[in-house]
Amino acid sequence: MAKITINGQQYCAEQGQTILQVCKANGLHVPTFCNDPRLKPGGTCRICVVEIEGKDNLMVSCAVPVTDGMVVQTNSPKVKAERKSILEKLVSEVSVCDANPNATGSSKLVGYAKEYGVAIPKQDKKENIVVETEVFTLDQSKCIKCGLCVKVTNNLQHCEALNFKGKGVNDPDFGFEFDADKCVRCGNCVAVCPTEALVTKKDIPYTADGITKTQATCPYCGVGCQINYLAKDGKLVGAEPVMDSINNGLLCVKGRFGHQHVQSELRPKTPLIRTNSKTEAPKWREASWDEALDLIKTKMSEVKDKHGAEAIGFYGSGKANLEDNYMLQKFARAVIGSNSVDVCARL
């Protein structure tokens, strides 16, 4: 263990931990853009700089390991001035909007600019959409070149769908290469974007104020990925992965985007009974629950009497909650007497 003093308070840290890791573990706020605890530190954005006693230059806290006796300042005047300078440069170079109607959440860049008193200039930069899929867009005019999206794509999702082109972030030909065939539309690159360069097209636009999070287990397969469902004003607006969980902050396309059905206008509000032959295009009429359940009971009884209980199969849905799927299989086995039970949530 090493003893380190941060802002006048002494903390214990494990050898090999970075200054940023110690700060986060103890609830000390240090701004970051390019850092992700699942990835090797890059030190690209430099917004996490801190002042270390005995060092002439400010150091990036995400890449400097702690040493015994180290004394660190995370909010000294020198540190604040440097962060403000970095933010001023960023907001002058990229397109920033304080009230983006297409935003799904909050932009770290906007939040930090407000925190450090950096004015967001009026800009007339045009959109530069370089990637567009069914679920997200990438607007290069809003990109601060932190590299998180590419790292997550290649090092965590391992699909290699998104990469940089050019000789580096300072290359005038800097840009993105996107392989649509390799992209699995999971949205994990979108989830880590600190600006609004990557924006999902599936979530309902929302701002971070007033958001409630409810943790749940994803119902779509047997892995057990943990999800935070985001709600605002009584509406489900999005879903995000839980970082410290079995899924390590990642979700598949169904886990992240498979919740639009909850508020879909196409979702039936009442039971429907088919009124014509199965050989024709289906026609439906609305029915009461009593009528629908009586019809189901009659039809199932007819099949059971004629062919036996095993002739009746039950198929659950990943769009139903776990409790409902449990009751379905209980009904199948205990009431009907059939073991013919399946669900799309199995692997």
mmCIF file of C-alpha atoms in Angstrom:
data_model
loop_
_atom_site.group_PDB
_atom_site.id
_atom_site.type_symbol
_atom_site.label_atom_id
_atom_site.label_comp_id
_atom_site.label_asym_id
_atom_site.label_seq_id
_atom_site.Cartn_x
_atom_site.Cartn_y
_atom_site.Cartn_z
ATOM 1 C CA MET A 1 0.000 0.000 0.000
ATOM 2 C CA ALA A 2 1.072 3.596 -0.611
ATOM 3 C CA LYS A 3 0.025 6.719 1.245
ATOM 4 C CA ILE A 4 -0.877 9.662 -0.976
ATOM 5 C CA THR A 5 -2.067 13.146 -0.060
ATOM 6 C CA ILE A 6 -4.716 14.643 -2.318
ATOM 7 C CA ASN A 7 -5.958 18.182 -1.677
ATOM 8 C CA GLY A 8 -4.588 18.028 1.859
ATOM 9 C CA GLN A 9 -6.280 14.719 2.748
ATOM 10 C CA GLN A 10 -4.314 11.492 3.113
ATOM 11 C CA TYR A 11 -5.487 8.320 1.369
ATOM 12 C CA CYS A 12 -4.239 4.748 1.086
ATOM 13 C CA ALA A 13 -3.738 3.336 -2.385
ATOM 14 C CA GLU A 14 -2.571 0.089 -3.884
ATOM 15 C CA GLN A 15 0.724 0.043 -5.712
ATOM 16 C CA GLY A 16 0.078 0.360 -9.454
ATOM 17 C CA GLN A 17 -3.089 2.415 -9.120
ATOM 18 C CA THR A 18 -3.147 5.672 -11.028
ATOM 19 C CA ILE A 19 -3.910 8.997 -9.399
ATOM 20 C CA LEU A 20 -7.241 9.083 -11.231
ATOM 21 C CA GLN A 21 -8.209 5.643 -9.939
ATOM 22 C CA VAL A 22 -7.466 6.698 -6.357
ATOM 23 C CA CYS A 23 -9.488 9.896 -6.819
ATOM 24 C CA LYS A 24 -12.507 8.021 -8.214
ATOM 25 C CA ALA A 25 -12.301 5.361 -5.504
ATOM 26 C CA ASN A 26 -12.533 8.084 -2.873
ATOM 27 C CA GLY A 27 -15.236 10.188 -4.516
ATOM 28 C CA LEU A 28 -12.944 12.983 -5.715
ATOM 29 C CA HIS A 29 -14.100 14.582 -8.960
ATOM 30 C CA VAL A 30 -11.569 14.766 -11.794
ATOM 31 C CA PRO A 31 -12.915 15.502 -15.297
ATOM 32 C CA THR A 32 -12.160 12.992 -18.062
ATOM 33 C CA PHE A 33 -12.918 12.593 -21.734
ATOM 34 C CA CYS A 34 -10.754 9.748 -23.045
ATOM 35 C CA ASN A 35 -10.569 7.606 -19.913
ATOM 36 C CA ASP A 36 -12.470 4.351 -19.506
ATOM 37 C CA PRO A 37 -11.719 2.014 -16.583
ATOM 38 C CA ARG A 38 -12.002 -1.005 -18.912
ATOM 39 C CA LEU A 39 -9.238 0.261 -21.220
ATOM 40 C CA LYS A 40 -5.590 1.145 -20.940
ATOM 41 C CA PRO A 41 -5.105 4.863 -20.209
ATOM 42 C CA GLY A 42 -4.303 6.993 -23.220
ATOM 43 C CA GLY A 43 -3.799 10.492 -21.848
ATOM 44 C CA THR A 44 -5.146 11.896 -25.102
ATOM 45 C CA CYS A 45 -7.447 14.656 -23.899
ATOM 46 C CA ARG A 46 -5.348 15.938 -20.939
ATOM 47 C CA ILE A 47 -8.424 17.318 -19.183
ATOM 48 C CA CYS A 48 -7.570 15.164 -16.132
ATOM 49 C CA VAL A 49 -4.311 17.021 -15.386
ATOM 50 C CA VAL A 50 -3.257 17.437 -11.764
ATOM 51 C CA GLU A 51 -0.432 19.182 -9.956
ATOM 52 C CA ILE A 52 2.156 16.956 -8.257
ATOM 53 C CA GLU A 53 4.495 18.389 -5.657
ATOM 54 C CA GLY A 54 8.043 18.433 -7.002
ATOM 55 C CA LYS A 55 6.982 18.364 -10.667
ATOM 56 C CA ASP A 56 7.291 21.488 -12.799
ATOM 57 C CA ASN A 57 4.706 20.378 -15.341
ATOM 58 C CA LEU A 58 1.130 19.260 -14.806
ATOM 59 C CA MET A 59 0.630 15.510 -15.207
ATOM 60 C CA VAL A 60 -2.275 13.503 -16.592
ATOM 61 C CA SER A 61 -3.782 11.678 -13.619
ATOM 62 C CA CYS A 62 -5.073 8.769 -15.728
ATOM 63 C CA ALA A 63 -1.561 7.605 -16.622
ATOM 64 C CA VAL A 64 0.586 8.419 -13.569
ATOM 65 C CA PRO A 65 0.835 5.649 -10.939
ATOM 66 C CA VAL A 66 0.841 6.655 -7.284
ATOM 67 C CA THR A 67 3.997 6.495 -5.180
ATOM 68 C CA ASP A 68 4.305 6.518 -1.428
ATOM 69 C CA GLY A 69 4.365 10.056 -0.066
ATOM 70 C CA MET A 70 3.040 11.669 -3.257
ATOM 71 C CA VAL A 71 1.290 15.034 -2.751
ATOM 72 C CA VAL A 72 -1.319 15.971 -5.366
ATOM 73 C CA GLN A 73 -3.589 18.943 -6.021
ATOM 74 C CA THR A 74 -6.583 18.320 -8.271
ATOM 75 C CA ASN A 75 -8.109 21.811 -8.127
ATOM 76 C CA SER A 76 -5.237 24.238 -7.748
ATOM 77 C CA PRO A 77 -5.389 27.540 -9.687
ATOM 78 C CA LYS A 78 -2.759 26.192 -12.089
ATOM 79 C CA VAL A 79 -4.818 23.054 -12.740
ATOM 80 C CA LYS A 80 -8.069 24.975 -13.227
ATOM 81 C CA ALA A 81 -6.403 27.389 -15.636
ATOM 82 C CA GLU A 82 -5.028 24.526 -17.735
ATOM 83 C CA ARG A 83 -8.354 22.721 -17.889
ATOM 84 C CA LYS A 84 -10.125 25.919 -18.856
ATOM 85 C CA SER A 85 -7.598 26.486 -21.639
ATOM 86 C CA ILE A 86 -8.153 22.951 -22.961
ATOM 87 C CA LEU A 87 -11.925 23.406 -22.912
ATOM 88 C CA GLU A 88 -11.733 26.784 -24.669
ATOM 89 C CA LYS A 89 -9.710 25.173 -27.441
ATOM 90 C CA LEU A 90 -12.149 22.273 -27.792
ATOM 91 C CA VAL A 91 -15.327 24.366 -27.965
ATOM 92 C CA SER A 92 -13.708 26.613 -30.549
ATOM 93 C CA GLU A 93 -12.746 23.695 -32.785
ATOM 94 C CA VAL A 94 -15.875 21.529 -32.742
ATOM 95 C CA SER A 95 -19.577 22.096 -33.142
ATOM 96 C CA VAL A 96 -21.155 22.377 -29.695
ATOM 97 C CA CYS A 97 -24.829 22.824 -28.958
ATOM 98 C CA ASP A 98 -26.160 23.447 -25.463
ATOM 99 C CA ALA A 99 -29.643 22.224 -26.396
ATOM 100 C CA ASN A 100 -29.254 19.645 -29.139
ATOM 101 C CA PRO A 101 -32.738 18.338 -30.009
ATOM 102 C CA ASN A 102 -31.182 15.046 -31.141
ATOM 103 C CA ALA A 103 -29.219 14.537 -27.921
ATOM 104 C CA THR A 104 -29.903 11.497 -25.798
ATOM 105 C CA GLY A 105 -28.458 12.455 -22.443
ATOM 106 C CA SER A 106 -25.867 15.075 -21.615
ATOM 107 C CA SER A 107 -22.617 16.126 -23.258
ATOM 108 C CA LYS A 108 -19.561 16.008 -21.007
ATOM 109 C CA LEU A 109 -18.044 18.814 -23.055
ATOM 110 C CA VAL A 110 -21.007 21.103 -22.379
ATOM 111 C CA GLY A 111 -21.068 20.135 -18.710
ATOM 112 C CA TYR A 112 -17.364 20.796 -18.163
ATOM 113 C CA ALA A 113 -17.539 24.059 -20.115
ATOM 114 C CA LYS A 114 -20.203 25.295 -17.691
ATOM 115 C CA GLU A 115 -18.248 23.995 -14.696
ATOM 116 C CA TYR A 116 -15.101 25.897 -15.673
ATOM 117 C CA GLY A 117 -16.825 29.039 -16.893
ATOM 118 C CA VAL A 118 -16.068 28.535 -20.574
ATOM 119 C CA ALA A 119 -18.504 30.321 -22.867
ATOM 120 C CA ILE A 120 -19.856 28.252 -25.747
ATOM 121 C CA PRO A 121 -19.504 30.453 -28.829
ATOM 122 C CA LYS A 122 -22.222 30.810 -31.412
ATOM 123 C CA GLN A 123 -21.230 28.532 -34.236
ATOM 124 C CA ASP A 124 -22.304 27.948 -37.802
ATOM 125 C CA LYS A 125 -20.402 24.713 -38.329
ATOM 126 C CA LYS A 126 -22.350 22.361 -40.550
ATOM 127 C CA GLU A 127 -23.023 18.747 -39.718
ATOM 128 C CA ASN A 128 -20.481 16.308 -41.105
ATOM 129 C CA ILE A 129 -22.243 12.945 -40.864
ATOM 130 C CA VAL A 130 -19.611 10.347 -41.760
ATOM 131 C CA VAL A 131 -21.402 7.262 -40.389
ATOM 132 C CA GLU A 132 -25.122 6.548 -40.419
ATOM 133 C CA THR A 133 -26.815 3.270 -39.524
ATOM 134 C CA GLU A 134 -30.301 2.267 -38.469
ATOM 135 C CA VAL A 135 -29.461 2.986 -34.833
ATOM 136 C CA PHE A 136 -26.862 5.785 -34.675
ATOM 137 C CA THR A 137 -25.063 8.575 -36.530
ATOM 138 C CA LEU A 138 -21.512 9.891 -36.232
ATOM 139 C CA ASP A 139 -21.123 13.635 -36.796
ATOM 140 C CA GLN A 140 -17.408 14.360 -37.184
ATOM 141 C CA SER A 141 -17.970 18.099 -36.701
ATOM 142 C CA LYS A 142 -18.661 17.375 -33.011
ATOM 143 C CA CYS A 143 -15.779 14.922 -32.485
ATOM 144 C CA ILE A 144 -12.976 15.900 -30.060
ATOM 145 C CA LYS A 145 -10.798 12.958 -31.219
ATOM 146 C CA CYS A 146 -10.650 11.275 -27.808
ATOM 147 C CA GLY A 147 -10.616 7.844 -29.479
ATOM 148 C CA LEU A 148 -12.950 6.129 -27.018
ATOM 149 C CA CYS A 149 -15.398 4.911 -29.651
ATOM 150 C CA VAL A 150 -12.645 3.228 -31.658
ATOM 151 C CA LYS A 151 -11.072 1.645 -28.567
ATOM 152 C CA VAL A 152 -14.383 0.245 -27.360
ATOM 153 C CA THR A 153 -15.200 -1.074 -30.832
ATOM 154 C CA ASN A 154 -11.849 -2.819 -31.237
ATOM 155 C CA ASN A 155 -10.810 -3.753 -27.692
ATOM 156 C CA LEU A 156 -14.123 -4.513 -25.969
ATOM 157 C CA GLN A 157 -16.701 -5.298 -28.645
ATOM 158 C CA HIS A 158 -14.000 -6.808 -30.914
ATOM 159 C CA CYS A 159 -15.905 -6.135 -34.126
ATOM 160 C CA GLU A 160 -13.389 -3.642 -35.627
ATOM 161 C CA ALA A 161 -16.177 -1.804 -37.410
ATOM 162 C CA LEU A 162 -14.898 1.680 -36.566
ATOM 163 C CA ASN A 163 -11.340 2.932 -37.044
ATOM 164 C CA PHE A 164 -9.401 6.148 -37.583
ATOM 165 C CA LYS A 165 -8.008 7.078 -40.951
ATOM 166 C CA GLY A 166 -5.086 9.399 -41.514
ATOM 167 C CA LYS A 167 -1.738 9.568 -39.728
ATOM 168 C CA GLY A 168 -3.098 10.854 -36.438
ATOM 169 C CA VAL A 169 -5.507 13.304 -34.827
ATOM 170 C CA ASN A 170 -3.449 16.254 -36.079
ATOM 171 C CA ASP A 171 -3.562 15.043 -39.676
ATOM 172 C CA PRO A 172 -5.765 17.355 -41.788
ATOM 173 C CA ASP A 173 -7.148 14.210 -43.415
ATOM 174 C CA PHE A 174 -8.156 12.754 -40.043
ATOM 175 C CA GLY A 175 -11.459 10.922 -40.131
ATOM 176 C CA PHE A 176 -13.222 7.625 -39.569
ATOM 177 C CA GLU A 177 -13.396 4.392 -41.494
ATOM 178 C CA PHE A 178 -16.579 2.417 -40.964
ATOM 179 C CA ASP A 179 -17.261 -1.168 -42.025
ATOM 180 C CA ALA A 180 -21.029 -1.635 -42.009
ATOM 181 C CA ASP A 181 -20.695 -5.401 -42.482
ATOM 182 C CA LYS A 182 -18.722 -5.746 -39.241
ATOM 183 C CA CYS A 183 -20.951 -3.427 -37.203
ATOM 184 C CA VAL A 184 -23.402 -5.285 -34.938
ATOM 185 C CA ARG A 185 -25.425 -2.131 -34.100
ATOM 186 C CA CYS A 186 -24.856 -2.625 -30.371
ATOM 187 C CA GLY A 187 -24.403 1.087 -29.627
ATOM 188 C CA ASN A 188 -21.471 0.501 -27.264
ATOM 189 C CA CYS A 189 -19.438 3.119 -29.140
ATOM 190 C CA VAL A 190 -22.303 5.599 -28.696
ATOM 191 C CA ALA A 191 -22.466 4.971 -24.960
ATOM 192 C CA VAL A 192 -18.901 6.207 -24.333
ATOM 193 C CA CYS A 193 -18.924 9.306 -26.554
ATOM 194 C CA PRO A 194 -18.288 12.353 -24.299
ATOM 195 C CA THR A 195 -19.794 14.820 -26.767
ATOM 196 C CA GLU A 196 -22.732 14.388 -29.119
ATOM 197 C CA ALA A 197 -20.709 13.218 -32.087
ATOM 198 C CA LEU A 198 -22.233 9.764 -31.723
ATOM 199 C CA VAL A 199 -25.992 9.927 -31.183
ATOM 200 C CA THR A 200 -28.487 7.083 -31.102
ATOM 201 C CA LYS A 201 -31.518 7.307 -33.356
ATOM 202 C CA LYS A 202 -33.555 4.888 -31.270
ATOM 203 C CA ASP A 203 -33.749 6.510 -27.844
ATOM 204 C CA ILE A 204 -36.255 9.286 -27.152
ATOM 205 C CA PRO A 205 -34.327 12.611 -26.945
ATOM 206 C CA TYR A 206 -33.878 13.666 -23.341
ATOM 207 C CA THR A 207 -31.731 15.773 -21.059
ATOM 208 C CA ALA A 208 -30.086 14.392 -17.934
ATOM 209 C CA ASP A 209 -32.191 16.472 -15.523
ATOM 210 C CA GLY A 210 -35.000 14.519 -13.877
ATOM 211 C CA ILE A 211 -33.896 11.111 -15.153
ATOM 212 C CA THR A 212 -34.622 8.105 -12.938
ATOM 213 C CA LYS A 213 -32.659 4.868 -13.298
ATOM 214 C CA THR A 214 -34.033 1.429 -12.525
ATOM 215 C CA GLN A 215 -31.615 -1.488 -12.586
ATOM 216 C CA ALA A 216 -32.893 -4.729 -14.069
ATOM 217 C CA THR A 217 -31.707 -7.943 -15.709
ATOM 218 C CA CYS A 218 -31.943 -7.955 -19.497
ATOM 219 C CA PRO A 219 -34.711 -10.393 -20.512
ATOM 220 C CA TYR A 220 -33.429 -11.230 -23.995
ATOM 221 C CA CYS A 221 -31.090 -14.159 -23.241
ATOM 222 C CA GLY A 222 -29.591 -16.170 -20.412
ATOM 223 C CA VAL A 223 -26.382 -14.208 -19.853
ATOM 224 C CA GLY A 224 -27.939 -11.962 -17.214
ATOM 225 C CA CYS A 225 -26.624 -8.580 -18.396
ATOM 226 C CA GLN A 226 -27.469 -5.745 -16.035
ATOM 227 C CA ILE A 227 -29.289 -2.721 -17.474
ATOM 228 C CA ASN A 228 -30.305 0.656 -16.126
ATOM 229 C CA TYR A 229 -33.629 1.626 -17.698
ATOM 230 C CA LEU A 230 -33.906 5.412 -17.976
ATOM 231 C CA ALA A 231 -37.257 7.085 -17.438
ATOM 232 C CA LYS A 232 -38.382 10.695 -17.538
ATOM 233 C CA ASP A 233 -41.858 12.098 -16.941
ATOM 234 C CA GLY A 234 -43.317 8.610 -16.852
ATOM 235 C CA LYS A 235 -41.784 7.551 -20.177
ATOM 236 C CA LEU A 236 -39.051 5.021 -20.883
ATOM 237 C CA VAL A 237 -36.467 7.039 -22.829
ATOM 238 C CA GLY A 238 -33.435 4.784 -23.004
ATOM 239 C CA ALA A 239 -31.303 2.003 -21.585
ATOM 240 C CA GLU A 240 -27.676 1.874 -20.505
ATOM 241 C CA PRO A 241 -25.431 -0.942 -19.257
ATOM 242 C CA VAL A 242 -24.333 -1.250 -15.639
ATOM 243 C CA MET A 243 -20.557 -0.894 -15.533
ATOM 244 C CA ASP A 244 -19.615 -3.141 -12.582
ATOM 245 C CA SER A 245 -21.587 -6.188 -13.648
ATOM 246 C CA ILE A 246 -21.298 -9.417 -15.596
ATOM 247 C CA ASN A 247 -21.587 -7.548 -18.910
ATOM 248 C CA ASN A 248 -18.757 -5.117 -18.061
ATOM 249 C CA GLY A 249 -20.652 -2.071 -19.274
ATOM 250 C CA LEU A 250 -21.581 -3.598 -22.647
ATOM 251 C CA LEU A 251 -24.922 -4.479 -24.227
ATOM 252 C CA CYS A 252 -26.037 -6.134 -27.446
ATOM 253 C CA VAL A 253 -28.391 -4.475 -29.908
ATOM 254 C CA LYS A 254 -31.455 -6.070 -28.290
ATOM 255 C CA GLY A 255 -30.459 -5.128 -24.761
ATOM 256 C CA ARG A 256 -29.787 -1.490 -25.636
ATOM 257 C CA PHE A 257 -32.498 -0.796 -28.183
ATOM 258 C CA GLY A 258 -35.122 -3.502 -27.615
ATOM 259 C CA HIS A 259 -37.429 -1.403 -25.461
ATOM 260 C CA GLN A 260 -39.299 0.772 -27.971
ATOM 261 C CA HIS A 261 -42.239 -1.651 -27.927
ATOM 262 C CA VAL A 262 -43.172 -0.490 -24.430
ATOM 263 C CA GLN A 263 -44.625 2.779 -25.721
ATOM 264 C CA SER A 264 -45.161 1.858 -29.366
ATOM 265 C CA GLU A 265 -48.376 3.108 -30.973
ATOM 266 C CA LEU A 266 -48.526 -0.223 -32.825
ATOM 267 C CA ARG A 267 -48.802 -2.175 -29.596
ATOM 268 C CA PRO A 268 -52.314 -3.685 -29.185
ATOM 269 C CA LYS A 269 -54.231 -2.157 -26.320
ATOM 270 C CA THR A 270 -56.986 -4.807 -26.215
ATOM 271 C CA PRO A 271 -57.240 -8.521 -27.188
ATOM 272 C CA LEU A 272 -57.855 -9.223 -30.875
ATOM 273 C CA ILE A 273 -59.778 -12.196 -32.287
ATOM 274 C CA ARG A 274 -59.253 -13.336 -35.861
ATOM 275 C CA THR A 275 -62.455 -13.285 -37.901
ATOM 276 C CA ASN A 276 -61.473 -15.034 -41.149
ATOM 277 C CA SER A 277 -59.829 -18.186 -42.484
ATOM 278 C CA LYS A 278 -56.124 -18.910 -41.909
ATOM 279 C CA THR A 279 -55.641 -19.150 -45.666
ATOM 280 C CA GLU A 280 -56.558 -15.481 -46.069
ATOM 281 C CA ALA A 281 -54.880 -12.281 -44.975
ATOM 282 C CA PRO A 282 -55.739 -11.940 -41.271
ATOM 283 C CA LYS A 283 -58.607 -9.744 -40.189
ATOM 284 C CA TRP A 284 -59.149 -8.907 -36.555
ATOM 285 C CA ARG A 285 -61.770 -7.504 -34.253
ATOM 286 C CA GLU A 286 -61.359 -6.158 -30.750
ATOM 287 C CA ALA A 287 -62.654 -8.275 -27.894
ATOM 288 C CA SER A 288 -62.950 -8.084 -24.129
ATOM 289 C CA TRP A 289 -60.537 -9.985 -21.934
ATOM 290 C CA ASP A 290 -63.318 -12.306 -20.768
ATOM 291 C CA GLU A 291 -64.251 -13.204 -24.354
ATOM 292 C CA ALA A 292 -60.629 -13.706 -25.382
ATOM 293 C CA LEU A 293 -59.760 -15.886 -22.392
ATOM 294 C CA ASP A 294 -62.916 -17.977 -22.838
ATOM 295 C CA LEU A 295 -61.965 -18.592 -26.489
ATOM 296 C CA ILE A 296 -58.415 -19.579 -25.498
ATOM 297 C CA LYS A 297 -59.759 -21.976 -22.856
ATOM 298 C CA THR A 298 -62.164 -23.575 -25.361
ATOM 299 C CA LYS A 299 -59.559 -24.042 -28.091
ATOM 300 C CA MET A 300 -56.899 -25.403 -25.713
ATOM 301 C CA SER A 301 -59.372 -27.840 -24.151
ATOM 302 C CA GLU A 302 -60.322 -29.118 -27.607
ATOM 303 C CA VAL A 303 -56.685 -29.755 -28.532
ATOM 304 C CA LYS A 304 -55.883 -31.388 -25.201
ATOM 305 C CA ASP A 305 -58.903 -33.691 -25.341
ATOM 306 C CA LYS A 306 -58.155 -34.748 -28.905
ATOM 307 C CA HIS A 307 -54.335 -34.931 -28.968
ATOM 308 C CA GLY A 308 -53.149 -34.803 -25.358
ATOM 309 C CA ALA A 309 -51.441 -32.094 -23.273
ATOM 310 C CA GLU A 310 -48.054 -32.423 -25.018
ATOM 311 C CA ALA A 311 -49.683 -31.286 -28.259
ATOM 312 C CA ILE A 312 -49.955 -27.816 -26.763
ATOM 313 C CA GLY A 313 -46.779 -25.731 -26.861
ATOM 314 C CA PHE A 314 -45.992 -22.517 -25.030
ATOM 315 C CA TYR A 315 -43.579 -19.844 -26.211
ATOM 316 C CA GLY A 316 -42.516 -17.017 -23.912
ATOM 317 C CA SER A 317 -41.181 -13.638 -24.949
ATOM 318 C CA GLY A 318 -38.061 -11.675 -24.123
ATOM 319 C CA LYS A 319 -40.276 -8.590 -24.282
ATOM 320 C CA ALA A 320 -42.214 -9.808 -21.253
ATOM 321 C CA ASN A 321 -40.766 -9.513 -17.781
ATOM 322 C CA LEU A 322 -39.150 -12.459 -16.018
ATOM 323 C CA GLU A 323 -42.056 -12.947 -13.622
ATOM 324 C CA ASP A 324 -44.564 -13.248 -16.466
ATOM 325 C CA ASN A 325 -42.385 -15.815 -18.259
ATOM 326 C CA TYR A 326 -42.079 -17.793 -15.035
ATOM 327 C CA MET A 327 -45.867 -17.883 -14.629
ATOM 328 C CA LEU A 328 -46.249 -18.995 -18.269
ATOM 329 C CA GLN A 329 -44.085 -22.088 -17.787
ATOM 330 C CA LYS A 330 -45.773 -22.780 -14.435
ATOM 331 C CA PHE A 331 -49.169 -22.669 -16.163
ATOM 332 C CA ALA A 332 -47.911 -24.949 -18.944
ATOM 333 C CA ARG A 333 -46.543 -27.615 -16.617
ATOM 334 C CA ALA A 334 -48.828 -27.459 -13.575
ATOM 335 C CA VAL A 335 -52.171 -26.588 -15.181
ATOM 336 C CA ILE A 336 -52.050 -27.941 -18.736
ATOM 337 C CA GLY A 337 -49.536 -30.727 -18.096
ATOM 338 C CA SER A 338 -47.248 -29.915 -21.020
ATOM 339 C CA ASN A 339 -43.465 -29.706 -20.977
ATOM 340 C CA SER A 340 -43.382 -28.150 -24.444
ATOM 341 C CA VAL A 341 -42.111 -24.758 -23.251
ATOM 342 C CA ASP A 342 -39.645 -22.458 -24.986
ATOM 343 C CA VAL A 343 -38.700 -18.781 -24.966
ATOM 344 C CA CYS A 344 -36.696 -16.537 -27.250
ATOM 345 C CA ALA A 345 -34.563 -15.526 -24.248
ATOM 346 C CA ARG A 346 -32.720 -18.838 -24.161
ATOM 347 C CA LEU A 347 -29.195 -19.182 -25.576
#
